[in-house]
PDB file of C-alpha atoms in Angstrom:
ATOM      1  CA  UNK A   1      -0.154  -0.139  -0.003  1.00 93.00           C
ATOM      2  CA  UNK A   2       1.569   3.300  -1.199  1.00 97.00           C
ATOM      3  CA  UNK A   3       0.841   6.804   1.216  1.00 98.00           C
ATOM      4  CA  UNK A   4       1.926  10.305   0.695  1.00 98.00           C
ATOM      5  CA  UNK A   5       2.710  11.313   4.385  1.00 98.00           C
ATOM      6  CA  UNK A   6       4.548  14.889   5.525  1.00 97.00           C
ATOM      7  CA  UNK A   7       8.744  14.179   6.935  1.00 98.00           C
ATOM      8  CA  UNK A   8       9.032  13.640  10.440  1.00 97.00           C
ATOM      9  CA  UNK A   9      12.887  13.337  11.999  1.00 97.00           C
ATOM     10  CA  UNK A  10      12.920  10.178  12.174  1.00 97.00           C
ATOM     11  CA  UNK A  11      13.256   9.648   8.478  1.00 98.00           C
ATOM     12  CA  UNK A  12      16.810  11.281   7.875  1.00 98.00           C
ATOM     13  CA  UNK A  13      18.658   7.514   8.391  1.00 98.00           C
ATOM     14  CA  UNK A  14      15.768   6.492   5.233  1.00 98.00           C
ATOM     15  CA  UNK A  15      16.808  10.052   3.426  1.00 98.00           C
ATOM     16  CA  UNK A  16      20.621  10.022   3.960  1.00 98.00           C
ATOM     17  CA  UNK A  17      21.256   6.680   2.771  1.00 97.00           C
ATOM     18  CA  UNK A  18      18.822   7.006  -0.139  1.00 98.00           C
ATOM     19  CA  UNK A  19      20.870  10.098  -1.641  1.00 98.00           C
ATOM     20  CA  UNK A  20      24.112   8.703  -1.508  1.00 98.00           C
ATOM     21  CA  UNK A  21      23.370   5.582  -3.676  1.00 97.00           C
ATOM     22  CA  UNK A  22      24.267   7.797  -6.919  1.00 96.00           C
ATOM     23  CA  UNK A  23      21.813   5.262  -8.525  1.00 96.00           C
ATOM     24  CA  UNK A  24      19.114   7.149  -7.601  1.00 97.00           C
ATOM     25  CA  UNK A  25      21.234  10.325  -7.646  1.00 97.00           C
ATOM     26  CA  UNK A  26      22.311  10.278 -11.209  1.00 96.00           C
ATOM     27  CA  UNK A  27      19.277  11.430 -12.316  1.00 97.00           C
ATOM     28  CA  UNK A  28      18.629  13.941 -10.056  1.00 97.00           C
ATOM     29  CA  UNK A  29      19.002  17.726  -9.653  1.00 95.00           C
ATOM     30  CA  UNK A  30      22.762  18.632  -8.494  1.00 94.00           C
ATOM     31  CA  UNK A  31      21.365  21.037  -5.985  1.00 94.00           C
ATOM     32  CA  UNK A  32      20.910  18.177  -4.070  1.00 96.00           C
ATOM     33  CA  UNK A  33      24.185  17.737  -2.295  1.00 95.00           C
ATOM     34  CA  UNK A  34      25.945  14.762  -2.647  1.00 94.00           C
ATOM     35  CA  UNK A  35      27.251  13.519  -0.421  1.00 96.00           C
ATOM     36  CA  UNK A  36      24.677  13.557   2.071  1.00 98.00           C
ATOM     37  CA  UNK A  37      24.891  14.591   5.713  1.00 98.00           C
ATOM     38  CA  UNK A  38      22.643  14.926   8.485  1.00 98.00           C
ATOM     39  CA  UNK A  39      22.480  18.596   8.537  1.00 98.00           C
ATOM     40  CA  UNK A  40      20.969  18.173   4.784  1.00 98.00           C
ATOM     41  CA  UNK A  41      18.250  15.947   6.146  1.00 98.00           C
ATOM     42  CA  UNK A  42      17.418  18.284   9.033  1.00 98.00           C
ATOM     43  CA  UNK A  43      17.579  21.385   6.664  1.00 97.00           C
ATOM     44  CA  UNK A  44      15.369  19.088   3.982  1.00 97.00           C
ATOM     45  CA  UNK A  45      12.803  17.957   7.269  1.00 98.00           C
ATOM     46  CA  UNK A  46      12.971  20.716   9.006  1.00 97.00           C
ATOM     47  CA  UNK A  47      12.552  24.024   5.786  1.00 97.00           C
ATOM     48  CA  UNK A  48      13.305  22.532   2.527  1.00 95.00           C
ATOM     49  CA  UNK A  49      10.088  20.269   2.770  1.00 96.00           C
ATOM     50  CA  UNK A  50       8.412  22.914   3.047  1.00 95.00           C
ATOM     51  CA  UNK A  51       8.224  24.753   0.356  1.00 90.00           C
ATOM     52  CA  UNK A  52       5.355  23.399  -2.005  1.00 92.00           C
ATOM     53  CA  UNK A  53       3.761  20.120  -2.027  1.00 96.00           C
ATOM     54  CA  UNK A  54       6.600  17.528  -0.292  1.00 98.00           C
ATOM     55  CA  UNK A  55       5.972  14.246   0.582  1.00 98.00           C
ATOM     56  CA  UNK A  56       7.119  10.743   1.771  1.00 98.00           C
ATOM     57  CA  UNK A  57       6.356   7.561  -0.300  1.00 98.00           C
ATOM     58  CA  UNK A  58       5.225   5.464   2.053  1.00 98.00           C
ATOM     59  CA  UNK A  59       4.831   1.367   1.158  1.00 98.00           C
ATOM     60  CA  UNK A  60       3.507  -0.773   3.433  1.00 97.00           C
ATOM     61  CA  UNK A  61       4.829   1.336   6.492  1.00 96.00           C
ATOM     62  CA  UNK A  62       7.957   1.477   5.199  1.00 97.00           C
ATOM     63  CA  UNK A  63      10.106   4.882   3.920  1.00 98.00           C
ATOM     64  CA  UNK A  64      11.012   4.534   0.043  1.00 98.00           C
ATOM     65  CA  UNK A  65      11.771   8.433  -1.149  1.00 98.00           C
ATOM     66  CA  UNK A  66      10.188  11.175  -1.469  1.00 98.00           C
ATOM     67  CA  UNK A  67       8.160  12.878  -4.326  1.00 98.00           C
ATOM     68  CA  UNK A  68       7.300  16.610  -4.288  1.00 98.00           C
ATOM     69  CA  UNK A  69       5.649  19.706  -6.683  1.00 98.00           C
ATOM     70  CA  UNK A  70       6.785  23.164  -6.694  1.00 97.00           C
ATOM     71  CA  UNK A  71       4.404  25.474  -7.973  1.00 96.00           C
ATOM     72  CA  UNK A  72       5.843  28.392  -9.911  1.00 97.00           C
ATOM     73  CA  UNK A  73       5.818  32.205  -9.447  1.00 96.00           C
ATOM     74  CA  UNK A  74       4.417  35.218 -11.027  1.00 97.00           C
ATOM     75  CA  UNK A  75       3.207  34.417 -14.241  1.00 97.00           C
ATOM     76  CA  UNK A  76       4.351  30.830 -13.581  1.00 97.00           C
ATOM     77  CA  UNK A  77       2.341  30.472 -10.326  1.00 96.00           C
ATOM     78  CA  UNK A  78      -0.601  28.021 -12.181  1.00 98.00           C
ATOM     79  CA  UNK A  79       1.893  25.543 -13.340  1.00 98.00           C
ATOM     80  CA  UNK A  80       4.087  23.594 -10.998  1.00 98.00           C
ATOM     81  CA  UNK A  81       7.391  21.680 -11.463  1.00 98.00           C
ATOM     82  CA  UNK A  82       7.036  17.431 -11.056  1.00 98.00           C
ATOM     83  CA  UNK A  83      10.263  15.801  -8.557  1.00 98.00           C
ATOM     84  CA  UNK A  84      10.604  12.718  -7.040  1.00 98.00           C
ATOM     85  CA  UNK A  85      13.016   9.537  -6.424  1.00 98.00           C
ATOM     86  CA  UNK A  86      12.999   6.784  -4.786  1.00 98.00           C
ATOM     87  CA  UNK A  87      14.797   3.943  -2.935  1.00 98.00           C
ATOM     88  CA  UNK A  88      16.886   1.005  -5.100  1.00 97.00           C
ATOM     89  CA  UNK A  89      14.557  -1.456  -3.545  1.00 97.00           C
ATOM     90  CA  UNK A  90      11.560  -0.165  -4.364  1.00 97.00           C
ATOM     91  CA  UNK A  91      11.987   0.668  -8.515  1.00 97.00           C
ATOM     92  CA  UNK A  92      10.378  -1.213 -10.554  1.00 95.00           C
ATOM     93  CA  UNK A  93       7.409  -2.162  -8.839  1.00 96.00           C
ATOM     94  CA  UNK A  94       4.822   0.564  -9.989  1.00 96.00           C
ATOM     95  CA  UNK A  95       5.323   2.683  -6.333  1.00 98.00           C
ATOM     96  CA  UNK A  96       6.348   5.716  -8.212  1.00 98.00           C
ATOM     97  CA  UNK A  97       3.263   5.658 -10.412  1.00 97.00           C
ATOM     98  CA  UNK A  98       0.717   5.527  -7.712  1.00 97.00           C
ATOM     99  CA  UNK A  99       2.325   8.125  -5.845  1.00 98.00           C
ATOM    100  CA  UNK A 100       2.203  10.726  -8.996  1.00 98.00           C
ATOM    101  CA  UNK A 101      -1.053  10.063  -9.243  1.00 98.00           C
ATOM    102  CA  UNK A 102      -1.693  10.572  -5.563  1.00 98.00           C
ATOM    103  CA  UNK A 103       0.060  13.340  -5.583  1.00 98.00           C
ATOM    104  CA  UNK A 104      -1.365  15.122  -8.834  1.00 98.00           C
ATOM    105  CA  UNK A 105      -4.683  14.772  -7.973  1.00 97.00           C
ATOM    106  CA  UNK A 106      -3.910  16.352  -4.114  1.00 97.00           C
ATOM    107  CA  UNK A 107      -2.350  19.152  -5.733  1.00 97.00           C
ATOM    108  CA  UNK A 108      -5.294  19.785  -8.672  1.00 98.00           C
ATOM    109  CA  UNK A 109      -7.732  19.383  -5.881  1.00 97.00           C
ATOM    110  CA  UNK A 110      -6.716  21.402  -3.458  1.00 95.00           C
ATOM    111  CA  UNK A 111      -4.684  24.194  -5.268  1.00 95.00           C
ATOM    112  CA  UNK A 112      -5.334  26.632  -7.865  1.00 96.00           C
ATOM    113  CA  UNK A 113      -2.447  24.580  -9.928  1.00 98.00           C
ATOM    114  CA  UNK A 114      -3.842  24.038 -13.953  1.00 98.00           C
ATOM    115  CA  UNK A 115      -0.288  22.667 -14.997  1.00 98.00           C
ATOM    116  CA  UNK A 116       2.031  20.287 -13.692  1.00 98.00           C
ATOM    117  CA  UNK A 117       5.283  19.434 -15.490  1.00 98.00           C
ATOM    118  CA  UNK A 118       8.559  17.466 -14.994  1.00 98.00           C
ATOM    119  CA  UNK A 119      12.595  18.335 -16.824  1.00 98.00           C
ATOM    120  CA  UNK A 120      13.668  14.428 -17.581  1.00 98.00           C
ATOM    121  CA  UNK A 121      17.608  13.559 -18.078  1.00 98.00           C
ATOM    122  CA  UNK A 122      17.604  12.441 -21.968  1.00 97.00           C
ATOM    123  CA  UNK A 123      19.021   8.893 -20.700  1.00 97.00           C
ATOM    124  CA  UNK A 124      16.509   8.928 -17.801  1.00 97.00           C
ATOM    125  CA  UNK A 125      14.406   5.988 -20.040  1.00 97.00           C
ATOM    126  CA  UNK A 126      12.229   4.543 -16.790  1.00 96.00           C
ATOM    127  CA  UNK A 127      11.129   7.768 -15.758  1.00 97.00           C
ATOM    128  CA  UNK A 128       9.691   9.126 -19.070  1.00 98.00           C
ATOM    129  CA  UNK A 129       7.562   5.664 -18.817  1.00 98.00           C
ATOM    130  CA  UNK A 130       6.412   6.423 -15.641  1.00 97.00           C
ATOM    131  CA  UNK A 131       5.258  10.141 -16.400  1.00 98.00           C
ATOM    132  CA  UNK A 132       3.605   9.021 -19.543  1.00 98.00           C
ATOM    133  CA  UNK A 133       2.057   6.211 -18.046  1.00 97.00           C
ATOM    134  CA  UNK A 134       0.769   8.750 -15.516  1.00 97.00           C
ATOM    135  CA  UNK A 135      -0.970  10.754 -18.156  1.00 98.00           C
ATOM    136  CA  UNK A 136       1.720  12.964 -18.947  1.00 98.00           C
ATOM    137  CA  UNK A 137       2.982  14.086 -22.524  1.00 98.00           C
ATOM    138  CA  UNK A 138       5.570  15.311 -23.607  1.00 98.00           C
ATOM    139  CA  UNK A 139       5.744  18.353 -25.258  1.00 98.00           C
ATOM    140  CA  UNK A 140       9.359  19.481 -26.085  1.00 98.00           C
ATOM    141  CA  UNK A 141      13.098  18.396 -25.820  1.00 98.00           C
ATOM    142  CA  UNK A 142      15.290  21.045 -25.346  1.00 98.00           C
ATOM    143  CA  UNK A 143      18.536  19.680 -26.259  1.00 98.00           C
ATOM    144  CA  UNK A 144      21.868  19.972 -24.697  1.00 98.00           C
ATOM    145  CA  UNK A 145      20.231  21.720 -22.029  1.00 98.00           C
ATOM    146  CA  UNK A 146      21.455  19.890 -18.999  1.00 97.00           C
ATOM    147  CA  UNK A 147      25.161  20.198 -17.920  1.00 97.00           C
ATOM    148  CA  UNK A 148      25.749  17.393 -15.288  1.00 96.00           C
ATOM    149  CA  UNK A 149      29.109  15.398 -14.023  1.00 94.00           C
ATOM    150  CA  UNK A 150      31.104  16.836 -16.941  1.00 96.00           C
ATOM    151  CA  UNK A 151      28.028  15.369 -19.833  1.00 96.00           C
ATOM    152  CA  UNK A 152      25.160  17.362 -21.719  1.00 98.00           C
ATOM    153  CA  UNK A 153      21.794  16.034 -21.101  1.00 98.00           C
ATOM    154  CA  UNK A 154      18.431  16.697 -23.353  1.00 98.00           C
ATOM    155  CA  UNK A 155      15.968  18.104 -20.988  1.00 98.00           C
ATOM    156  CA  UNK A 156      12.535  16.416 -22.205  1.00 98.00           C
ATOM    157  CA  UNK A 157       9.946  18.235 -20.703  1.00 98.00           C
ATOM    158  CA  UNK A 158       6.632  16.512 -19.971  1.00 98.00           C
ATOM    159  CA  UNK A 159       2.898  18.745 -18.538  1.00 98.00           C
ATOM    160  CA  UNK A 160       0.102  16.612 -17.038  1.00 98.00           C
ATOM    161  CA  UNK A 161      -3.015  19.466 -17.333  1.00 98.00           C
ATOM    162  CA  UNK A 162      -5.987  19.979 -14.344  1.00 97.00           C
TER     163      UNK A 162
END
């Protein structure tokens, strides 16, 4: 059973171990520190997760990952970016697809958002499949728009409208 919930202090060890796995962070923004420390987890739990709609993905009572929707500002305030990560032990089980559906429903029902979009690294085929499965449509490919760890990636933009 997949549920979304608020972050708690006891989530820190799970966040730290997951975000220190290079397989998990390979296609995440470099704004997420690596290595990921206790101080980083404390900041996320107490401050960072309060920006927008950020939730723990829990599977059968166990911490599995994180998902969030961050609204834009000014004229982009009816649009939000989705982001997510999942501990490797939970990959390939349909969990993230379910979590995306849950967070999008919550965001569309409880806010004024009209559009949720995701920007995906060109090599992250699994994430593209998950978004498509969740009703997102590909809008664009921004050629070589991402530069991480000495490599260029194209950014594939997917969106879902209310």
